[in-house]
Short mmCIF file of C-alpha atoms and ligand atoms in Angstrom, two decimals:
data_model
loop_
_atom_site.label_atom_id
_atom_site.label_comp_id
_atom_site.label_asym_id
_atom_site.label_seq_id
_atom_site.Cartn_x
_atom_site.Cartn_y
_atom_site.Cartn_z
CA MET X 1 123.91 87.49 97.98
CA THR X 2 123.26 88.49 101.59
CA THR X 3 119.91 87.17 102.70
CA ALA X 4 117.76 87.61 105.76
CA ALA X 5 119.43 87.19 109.16
CA ALA X 6 118.48 87.18 112.84
CA LEU X 7 117.30 90.49 114.26
CA THR X 8 120.27 92.27 115.84
CA ILE X 9 119.57 95.75 117.20
CA PRO X 10 122.59 97.78 118.46
CA PHE X 11 120.79 99.04 121.60
CA GLU X 12 123.90 100.76 122.95
CA ARG X 13 123.89 103.18 119.99
CA ILE X 14 120.30 104.35 120.55
CA ALA X 15 120.40 107.67 122.40
CA ASP X 16 116.68 108.30 123.05
CA PRO X 17 115.38 106.05 125.89
CA ALA X 18 111.90 106.07 124.28
CA VAL X 19 113.31 104.66 121.04
CA ARG X 20 115.38 102.11 122.99
CA ASP X 21 112.29 101.00 124.91
CA ILE X 22 110.37 100.52 121.64
CA ALA X 23 113.33 98.65 120.14
CA GLU X 24 113.36 96.29 123.11
CA ARG X 25 109.72 95.48 122.59
CA ILE X 26 110.35 94.86 118.88
CA ALA X 27 113.19 92.49 119.82
CA GLU X 28 110.71 90.62 122.06
CA GLY X 29 108.41 90.23 119.06
CA ARG X 30 105.80 92.65 120.41
CA ARG X 31 103.74 94.90 118.16
CA LEU X 32 104.04 98.68 118.15
CA GLU X 33 101.04 100.65 119.31
CA GLY X 34 99.89 103.93 117.84
CA ARG X 35 101.55 105.90 120.63
CA ASP X 36 104.88 104.20 119.82
CA ALA X 37 104.63 105.31 116.20
CA ALA X 38 103.86 108.85 117.42
CA ALA X 39 106.92 108.75 119.72
CA LEU X 40 109.09 107.64 116.81
CA TYR X 41 107.82 110.48 114.61
CA ARG X 42 108.62 112.91 117.46
CA THR X 43 112.06 111.65 118.42
CA ALA X 44 115.14 113.80 117.77
CA ASP X 45 117.19 110.59 117.67
CA LEU X 46 116.99 110.02 113.92
CA THR X 47 120.08 107.83 114.06
CA GLY X 48 118.56 105.59 116.76
CA LEU X 49 115.32 105.27 114.79
CA GLY X 50 117.29 104.43 111.65
CA LEU X 51 119.32 101.75 113.43
CA VAL X 52 116.15 99.98 114.56
CA ALA X 53 114.45 100.24 111.16
CA ASP X 54 117.62 99.06 109.43
CA ALA X 55 117.94 96.07 111.78
CA VAL X 56 114.32 95.04 111.17
CA ASN X 57 114.72 95.50 107.42
CA ARG X 58 117.96 93.49 107.32
CA ALA X 59 116.37 90.71 109.32
CA ARG X 60 113.83 90.37 106.49
CA HIS X 61 115.85 91.20 103.41
CA GLY X 62 119.56 91.15 104.26
CA ASP X 63 121.41 93.67 102.09
CA VAL X 64 119.29 93.11 99.02
CA VAL X 65 117.57 96.15 97.52
CA THR X 66 115.12 95.49 94.72
CA PHE X 67 113.73 97.55 91.85
CA ALA X 68 111.48 96.85 88.88
CA SER X 69 111.88 97.73 85.22
CA ASN X 70 108.67 99.65 85.15
CA GLN X 71 107.18 102.30 82.94
CA HIS X 72 104.57 104.84 83.96
CA ILE X 73 101.78 105.58 81.49
CA ASN X 74 99.29 108.32 82.37
CA PRO X 75 96.57 107.98 79.73
CA THR X 76 94.40 110.94 80.72
CA ASN X 77 94.86 114.04 82.85
CA ILE X 78 91.19 115.00 82.58
CA CYS X 79 89.69 114.81 86.04
CA THR X 80 86.37 115.67 87.65
CA LEU X 81 88.20 116.52 90.89
CA ARG X 82 90.47 119.05 89.16
CA THR X 83 89.34 121.93 91.36
CA THR X 84 88.94 120.07 94.65
CA CYS X 85 92.17 118.05 95.02
CA VAL X 86 94.06 121.24 95.82
CA PHE X 87 97.46 119.53 96.07
CA CYS X 88 97.35 118.21 92.50
CA GLY X 89 99.01 120.02 89.60
CA TYR X 90 98.50 117.28 87.05
CA ALA X 91 94.73 117.29 86.44
CA ARG X 92 92.89 119.42 83.88
CA LEU X 93 89.25 120.11 83.06
CA PRO X 94 88.16 118.70 79.69
CA LYS X 95 88.45 122.00 77.78
CA GLU X 96 91.39 123.44 79.70
CA ALA X 97 94.74 124.06 77.99
CA GLY X 98 96.97 121.05 78.35
CA ALA X 99 94.13 118.55 78.78
CA TYR X 100 94.74 115.24 77.03
CA ARG X 101 93.29 111.76 76.71
CA TYR X 102 95.34 109.20 74.81
CA THR X 103 93.80 107.15 72.07
CA LEU X 104 94.49 103.44 72.16
CA ASP X 105 97.14 103.94 69.49
CA GLN X 106 98.88 106.57 71.59
CA VAL X 107 98.94 104.25 74.60
CA LEU X 108 100.36 101.44 72.49
CA GLU X 109 102.92 103.76 70.92
CA GLU X 110 104.09 104.92 74.33
CA ALA X 111 104.15 101.34 75.61
CA ARG X 112 106.29 100.23 72.66
CA THR X 113 108.76 103.05 72.58
CA GLY X 114 109.06 104.12 76.21
CA ASN X 115 111.86 101.87 77.35
CA GLN X 116 113.38 100.12 74.35
CA GLY X 117 111.41 96.98 75.06
CA LEU X 118 112.90 96.55 78.55
CA THR X 119 109.71 97.26 80.48
CA LYS X 120 108.32 94.43 82.60
CA GLU X 121 105.58 96.40 84.35
CA PHE X 122 103.27 99.17 83.19
CA HIS X 123 102.09 101.47 85.96
CA ILE X 124 98.95 103.05 84.50
CA VAL X 125 97.08 105.79 86.37
CA GLY X 126 95.31 108.97 85.39
CA GLY X 127 92.48 111.36 86.18
CA LEU X 128 88.80 110.67 86.84
CA ASP X 129 87.75 111.22 83.25
CA MET X 130 84.04 110.83 82.43
CA LYS X 131 84.99 109.54 79.00
CA ALA X 132 87.45 106.94 80.27
CA GLY X 133 85.12 104.25 81.54
CA LEU X 134 85.33 100.51 81.79
CA GLU X 135 85.56 99.92 78.05
CA TYR X 136 88.39 102.44 77.63
CA TYR X 137 90.50 100.49 80.11
CA THR X 138 89.45 96.93 79.22
CA THR X 139 90.23 97.68 75.55
CA MET X 140 93.58 99.19 76.56
CA PHE X 141 94.59 96.28 78.81
CA ARG X 142 93.54 93.65 76.24
CA ALA X 143 95.54 95.42 73.52
CA LEU X 144 98.60 95.76 75.76
CA LYS X 145 98.46 92.09 76.74
CA ALA X 146 97.94 91.03 73.12
CA GLU X 147 101.06 92.86 72.07
CA LEU X 148 103.19 92.47 75.20
CA PRO X 149 101.81 89.40 76.98
CA ASN X 150 104.63 89.20 79.51
CA VAL X 151 104.34 92.74 80.76
CA HIS X 152 102.56 93.04 84.10
CA ILE X 153 99.76 95.61 84.32
CA LYS X 154 99.62 97.52 87.61
CA ALA X 155 96.84 99.99 87.02
CA LEU X 156 94.09 102.19 88.43
CA THR X 157 94.00 103.47 91.98
CA ALA X 158 91.10 102.71 94.32
CA VAL X 159 89.79 106.19 93.50
CA GLU X 160 89.75 105.43 89.77
CA ILE X 161 88.07 102.05 90.35
CA ALA X 162 85.32 103.74 92.39
CA HIS X 163 84.95 106.41 89.67
CA ILE X 164 84.56 103.80 86.92
CA ALA X 165 82.05 101.90 89.08
CA ARG X 166 80.06 105.09 89.59
CA ILE X 167 79.92 106.13 85.95
CA GLU X 168 79.13 102.57 84.82
CA LYS X 169 76.62 102.02 87.64
CA ARG X 170 78.39 98.78 88.54
CA SER X 171 79.81 97.52 91.83
CA TRP X 172 83.53 97.71 92.66
CA ALA X 173 83.70 93.92 92.40
CA GLU X 174 82.10 93.90 88.95
CA VAL X 175 84.49 96.54 87.68
CA LEU X 176 87.53 94.83 89.17
CA THR X 177 86.47 91.45 87.79
CA ALA X 178 86.04 92.90 84.28
CA LEU X 179 89.42 94.65 84.47
CA GLN X 180 91.08 91.51 85.77
CA ALA X 181 89.65 89.51 82.88
CA ALA X 182 91.07 92.12 80.50
CA GLY X 183 94.57 91.88 81.97
CA LEU X 184 94.79 93.91 85.20
CA ASP X 185 97.32 92.16 87.45
CA THR X 186 97.76 94.40 90.47
CA MET X 187 96.75 97.88 91.67
CA PRO X 188 98.95 100.81 92.67
CA GLY X 189 98.47 102.58 95.99
CA GLY X 190 97.68 106.14 94.91
CA GLY X 191 94.68 108.12 96.05
CA ALA X 192 95.08 107.37 99.74
CA GLU X 193 96.45 110.86 100.49
CA THR X 194 95.97 111.13 104.27
CA PHE X 195 92.92 109.25 105.52
CA SER X 196 91.85 111.70 108.25
CA ALA X 197 88.43 113.20 107.43
CA ALA X 198 89.59 116.64 108.57
CA VAL X 199 92.62 116.54 106.27
CA ARG X 200 90.55 115.28 103.34
CA GLU X 201 88.10 118.12 103.93
CA GLU X 202 90.98 120.56 103.55
CA ILE X 203 92.94 119.06 100.66
CA ALA X 204 90.59 116.75 98.72
CA ASN X 205 87.04 117.30 99.87
CA LYS X 206 85.33 115.40 97.04
CA LYS X 207 87.68 112.45 96.94
CA LEU X 208 86.76 108.90 97.89
CA GLY X 209 86.89 108.64 101.71
CA ALA X 210 89.20 106.46 103.75
CA ALA X 211 86.67 103.68 104.40
CA ASP X 212 85.97 103.38 100.68
CA TYR X 213 89.67 103.42 99.75
CA ILE X 214 90.12 100.55 102.18
CA GLY X 215 86.91 98.92 100.88
CA VAL X 216 88.10 98.92 97.25
CA HIS X 217 91.46 97.39 98.27
CA ARG X 218 89.65 94.79 100.41
CA THR X 219 87.47 93.89 97.42
CA ALA X 220 90.51 93.68 95.14
CA HIS X 221 92.40 91.46 97.60
CA GLY X 222 89.36 89.21 97.81
CA LEU X 223 89.51 88.76 94.04
CA GLY X 224 93.22 87.94 94.17
CA ILE X 225 94.32 91.38 92.96
CA ARG X 226 97.17 92.46 95.20
CA SER X 227 97.93 96.13 95.67
CA ASN X 228 100.21 98.78 97.10
CA CYS X 229 99.31 101.55 99.49
CA THR X 230 100.58 105.06 100.02
CA MET X 231 100.38 108.04 102.36
CA LEU X 232 100.79 111.62 101.15
CA TYR X 233 102.61 113.54 103.90
CA GLY X 234 104.19 116.90 104.54
CA HIS X 235 101.13 119.09 103.93
CA VAL X 236 98.59 119.83 106.70
CA GLU X 237 98.44 116.45 108.44
CA THR X 238 99.33 115.96 112.12
CA ILE X 239 101.36 113.15 113.65
CA GLN X 240 98.10 111.68 114.95
CA ASP X 241 96.71 111.68 111.39
CA ARG X 242 99.76 109.78 110.17
CA VAL X 243 99.45 107.20 112.94
CA GLU X 244 95.75 106.64 112.26
CA HIS X 245 96.52 106.23 108.56
CA LEU X 246 99.16 103.59 109.26
CA GLN X 247 96.80 101.83 111.67
CA MET X 248 94.11 101.48 108.98
CA LEU X 249 96.63 100.04 106.53
CA ARG X 250 97.97 97.58 109.11
CA ASP X 251 94.45 96.48 110.04
CA LEU X 252 93.52 95.70 106.42
CA GLN X 253 96.81 93.87 105.94
CA ASP X 254 96.04 91.75 109.03
CA GLU X 255 92.71 90.90 107.46
CA THR X 256 93.73 90.17 103.84
CA GLY X 257 97.53 90.07 103.52
CA GLY X 258 96.96 91.60 100.07
CA PHE X 259 99.26 94.62 100.26
CA LEU X 260 102.62 94.24 98.59
CA ALA X 261 104.33 97.49 99.58
CA PHE X 262 103.94 100.71 101.52
CA ILE X 263 105.10 103.87 99.71
CA PRO X 264 105.10 107.21 101.56
CA LEU X 265 104.70 110.13 99.11
CA ALA X 266 106.32 113.46 99.98
CA TYR X 267 104.08 116.43 99.17
CA HIS X 268 105.43 118.83 96.54
CA PRO X 269 104.04 122.38 96.86
CA ASP X 270 104.87 123.92 93.46
CA ASP X 271 102.21 124.63 90.84
CA ASN X 272 99.27 123.57 92.96
CA GLU X 273 96.70 125.57 94.94
CA LEU X 274 97.57 124.10 98.32
CA GLY X 275 101.23 125.07 97.99
CA ALA X 276 100.20 128.67 97.23
CA ARG X 277 97.72 128.66 100.12
CA LEU X 278 100.39 127.39 102.54
CA GLY X 279 102.92 129.86 101.10
CA ARG X 280 105.38 127.06 100.35
CA ARG X 281 107.61 126.51 97.35
CA GLY X 282 110.46 124.26 96.35
CA THR X 283 111.46 121.48 98.69
CA ALA X 284 108.34 120.26 100.35
CA THR X 285 109.49 118.02 103.12
CA SER X 286 112.72 117.84 105.08
CA GLY X 287 115.18 114.98 104.73
CA VAL X 288 114.54 114.12 108.37
CA ALA X 289 110.78 113.92 107.78
CA ASP X 290 111.28 111.73 104.70
CA LEU X 291 113.54 109.29 106.54
CA LYS X 292 111.19 109.15 109.53
CA MET X 293 108.21 108.36 107.29
CA LEU X 294 110.05 105.41 105.79
CA ALA X 295 111.53 104.15 109.06
CA VAL X 296 108.27 104.39 111.03
CA GLY X 297 106.48 102.68 108.13
CA ARG X 298 108.96 99.82 108.34
CA LEU X 299 108.50 99.44 112.10
CA PHE X 300 104.77 100.01 112.56
CA LEU X 301 103.71 98.07 109.45
CA ASP X 302 105.21 94.85 110.76
CA ASN X 303 102.94 92.81 108.48
CA PHE X 304 104.27 94.47 105.30
CA ALA X 305 107.22 92.86 103.58
CA HIS X 306 108.19 95.86 101.47
CA VAL X 307 108.79 99.57 102.02
CA LYS X 308 109.54 101.54 98.87
CA SER X 309 111.26 104.89 98.50
CA HIS X 310 110.00 106.96 95.61
CA TRP X 311 113.18 108.66 94.34
CA ILE X 312 111.15 110.90 92.05
CA MET X 313 109.58 112.55 95.09
CA VAL X 314 112.46 112.68 97.55
CA GLY X 315 115.43 112.67 95.17
CA THR X 316 118.04 110.04 94.46
CA ALA X 317 120.44 111.14 97.23
CA LEU X 318 117.80 110.83 99.96
CA SER X 319 116.56 107.53 98.51
CA GLN X 320 120.09 106.16 98.73
CA ILE X 321 120.37 107.10 102.41
CA ALA X 322 116.87 105.67 102.96
CA LEU X 323 118.32 102.24 102.20
CA HIS X 324 119.74 102.47 105.75
CA TYR X 325 116.39 103.53 107.23
CA GLY X 326 114.25 100.48 106.56
CA VAL X 327 113.77 100.71 102.80
CA ASN X 328 114.25 97.53 100.73
CA ASP X 329 112.82 98.66 97.40
CA LEU X 330 113.26 101.62 95.07
CA GLU X 331 110.79 102.86 92.52
CA GLY X 332 112.24 101.51 89.30
CA THR X 333 113.21 102.91 85.94
CA VAL X 334 109.83 104.71 85.60
CA VAL X 335 110.17 106.38 82.15
CA ARG X 336 108.42 109.72 81.51
CA GLU X 337 106.98 110.48 84.89
CA LYS X 338 104.31 113.20 84.69
CA ILE X 339 102.38 113.55 87.97
CA TYR X 340 105.21 114.90 90.18
CA HIS X 341 106.86 116.79 87.38
CA ALA X 342 103.61 118.73 87.17
CA VAL X 343 104.10 119.87 90.78
CA GLY X 344 107.71 120.94 90.75
CA ALA X 345 109.71 117.71 91.09
CA LYS X 346 113.22 118.54 89.84
CA THR X 347 114.35 114.93 89.64
CA GLN X 348 114.86 113.07 86.36
CA GLN X 349 111.81 111.59 84.63
CA ALA X 350 113.52 108.22 84.32
CA MET X 351 116.57 106.38 85.65
CA SER X 352 118.77 104.06 83.63
CA LEU X 353 119.80 100.63 84.87
CA PRO X 354 123.48 101.62 85.46
CA GLU X 355 122.32 104.65 87.46
CA LEU X 356 120.06 102.50 89.64
CA LEU X 357 122.77 99.88 90.18
CA GLY X 358 125.28 102.59 91.09
CA LEU X 359 122.90 104.18 93.54
CA ILE X 360 122.20 100.90 95.36
CA ARG X 361 125.83 99.75 95.37
CA GLY X 362 126.93 103.17 96.58
CA ALA X 363 124.89 102.51 99.71
CA GLY X 364 126.75 99.24 100.27
CA LYS X 365 123.71 97.21 99.22
CA VAL X 366 123.15 94.44 96.71
CA PRO X 367 120.90 95.39 93.76
CA ALA X 368 118.41 92.89 92.37
CA GLU X 369 115.75 93.29 89.73
CA ARG X 370 112.38 91.96 90.86
CA ASP X 371 109.11 91.10 89.23
CA SER X 372 105.88 92.79 90.23
CA PHE X 373 105.32 90.29 93.04
CA TYR X 374 108.77 90.99 94.49
CA ASN X 375 110.41 87.75 93.33
CA VAL X 376 114.06 88.38 92.45
CA ILE X 377 114.51 87.75 88.73
CA ARG X 378 118.01 89.11 88.10
CA THR X 379 121.15 89.88 90.05
CA PHE X 380 124.16 91.68 88.59
CA ASP X 381 127.91 91.29 88.38
CA ASP X 382 130.21 94.28 88.85
CA ASP X 383 129.87 95.30 85.21
CA GLY X 384 126.12 95.62 85.57
CA GLU X 385 125.48 92.51 83.50
CA ALA X 386 123.02 89.87 84.66
CA ALA X 387 124.93 87.55 87.02
O1 V47 I 1 97.52 109.73 94.75
C1 V47 I 1 99.57 114.15 93.65
C2 V47 I 1 100.26 111.95 94.73
C3 V47 I 1 99.76 109.93 93.89
C4 V47 I 1 101.07 115.45 94.51
O2 V47 I 1 101.72 101.99 94.01
C5 V47 I 1 101.34 114.16 94.89
O3 V47 I 1 103.67 101.48 93.20
C6 V47 I 1 103.15 114.87 96.04
O4 V47 I 1 100.38 106.79 94.22
N1 V47 I 1 102.95 116.16 95.75
C7 V47 I 1 99.85 109.02 92.70
N2 V47 I 1 102.37 113.85 95.65
C8 V47 I 1 101.19 108.27 92.63
C9 V47 I 1 101.25 107.02 93.44
C10 V47 I 1 102.35 106.05 93.27
C11 V47 I 1 103.60 106.45 92.84
C12 V47 I 1 104.60 105.49 92.68
C13 V47 I 1 104.36 104.15 92.92
C14 V47 I 1 103.10 103.77 93.33
C15 V47 I 1 102.81 102.32 93.52
C16 V47 I 1 102.09 104.72 93.53
O5 V47 I 1 100.59 111.06 93.73
C17 V47 I 1 98.44 110.57 94.18
C18 V47 I 1 98.85 111.63 95.15
O6 V47 I 1 98.91 111.10 96.44
N3 V47 I 1 100.40 113.37 94.36
N4 V47 I 1 99.98 115.44 93.74
C19 V47 I 1 101.90 116.50 94.99
N5 V47 I 1 101.67 117.79 94.74
FE1 SF4 I 2 92.26 113.98 89.91
FE2 SF4 I 2 93.97 112.37 91.17
FE3 SF4 I 2 94.65 114.93 90.68
FE4 SF4 I 2 92.73 114.38 92.49
S1 SF4 I 2 94.93 113.78 92.65
S2 SF4 I 2 92.64 115.95 90.87
S3 SF4 I 2 91.78 112.55 91.60
S4 SF4 I 2 94.28 113.35 89.15
#
């Protein structure tokens, strides 16, 4: 397997002098500033940007691209923010058509049957449901661990943790400690959207603010609960908003080191109020924008080991190309994805192992299955069998 190597940037192939200048500073071990990230978002030299991001990624990870055998479970789509997160097509009010809240048996049934017993990680997120409080989730996690003790539980965004704390009148730390005792292992990165107060006012005016999103993750990291982080892009945010968002993530990572991966999320405009308001349908973001988000994430977030492409959002073809733009991890097998398929995602709801292996190998990379902490647990021979 090809492992990490020395940083080798092909400067002569970078057309934009601004990108070359930034690349030289990276080669000297200097940190990017916010204005550098802005310049990279603005450059027309996508190839140059990709070469730098690829070099930095290869220096860390060689040619290895990881994925997890994960399974998404969305236990409730009932959400108090249904009418105010205007980009969301998944949430429902309690009495609205299509509203659901799984019983414990339904969660267990989905956990058992979703992926023929191959799942190693459950990714559990849902709406801010007044009837899904601490006990709903502690009972669920205990039951999942009792039946499937080796499956990792990555569950509940910072927004959901703050919601549970509010309805239970407990602190974030108390809620997180109780969930951890019940089986919570790590937290996903959803709910970040774009941190800018002006953007939040426009797209999610009742949602937990940036400082609190960061605060919940800081509290989790302090308790030994590692987490991911995200940025929703391609809606109304400016380049400056994106840079400020990345800066806040990098600052917390400097402080705690608790983030595992950065995952940019491409906005999908179908079947949600914001898309209608903006008069947009179909493909939300451009391929260039998607690749830039991933590449700039790789370069600016120099204290993050992992940058993940979410094939459900940007498609499998773009995700494959992204493996040459700084990405070292792909969202895994997933199984029955609901949130993006509620807002027009046309991708599959799950990917099989042979499909994932083919996608990674087709990019000239070496696939490896990882655990939830990014340790490689399986490599593969040419027939797709464990090597
Ligand atoms: O917070 C909602 C986003 C997120 C739309 O941590 C939308 O491993 C695009 O965060 N268009 C939840 N995005 C999903 C998420 C996630 C996904 C995969 C892996 C991980 C991880 C986290 O989905 C929400 C919101 O930002 N979302 N609506 C939409 N119309
Ligand atoms: Fe609720 Fe999350 Fe949708 Fe907002 S994005 S309405 S918090 S489910």
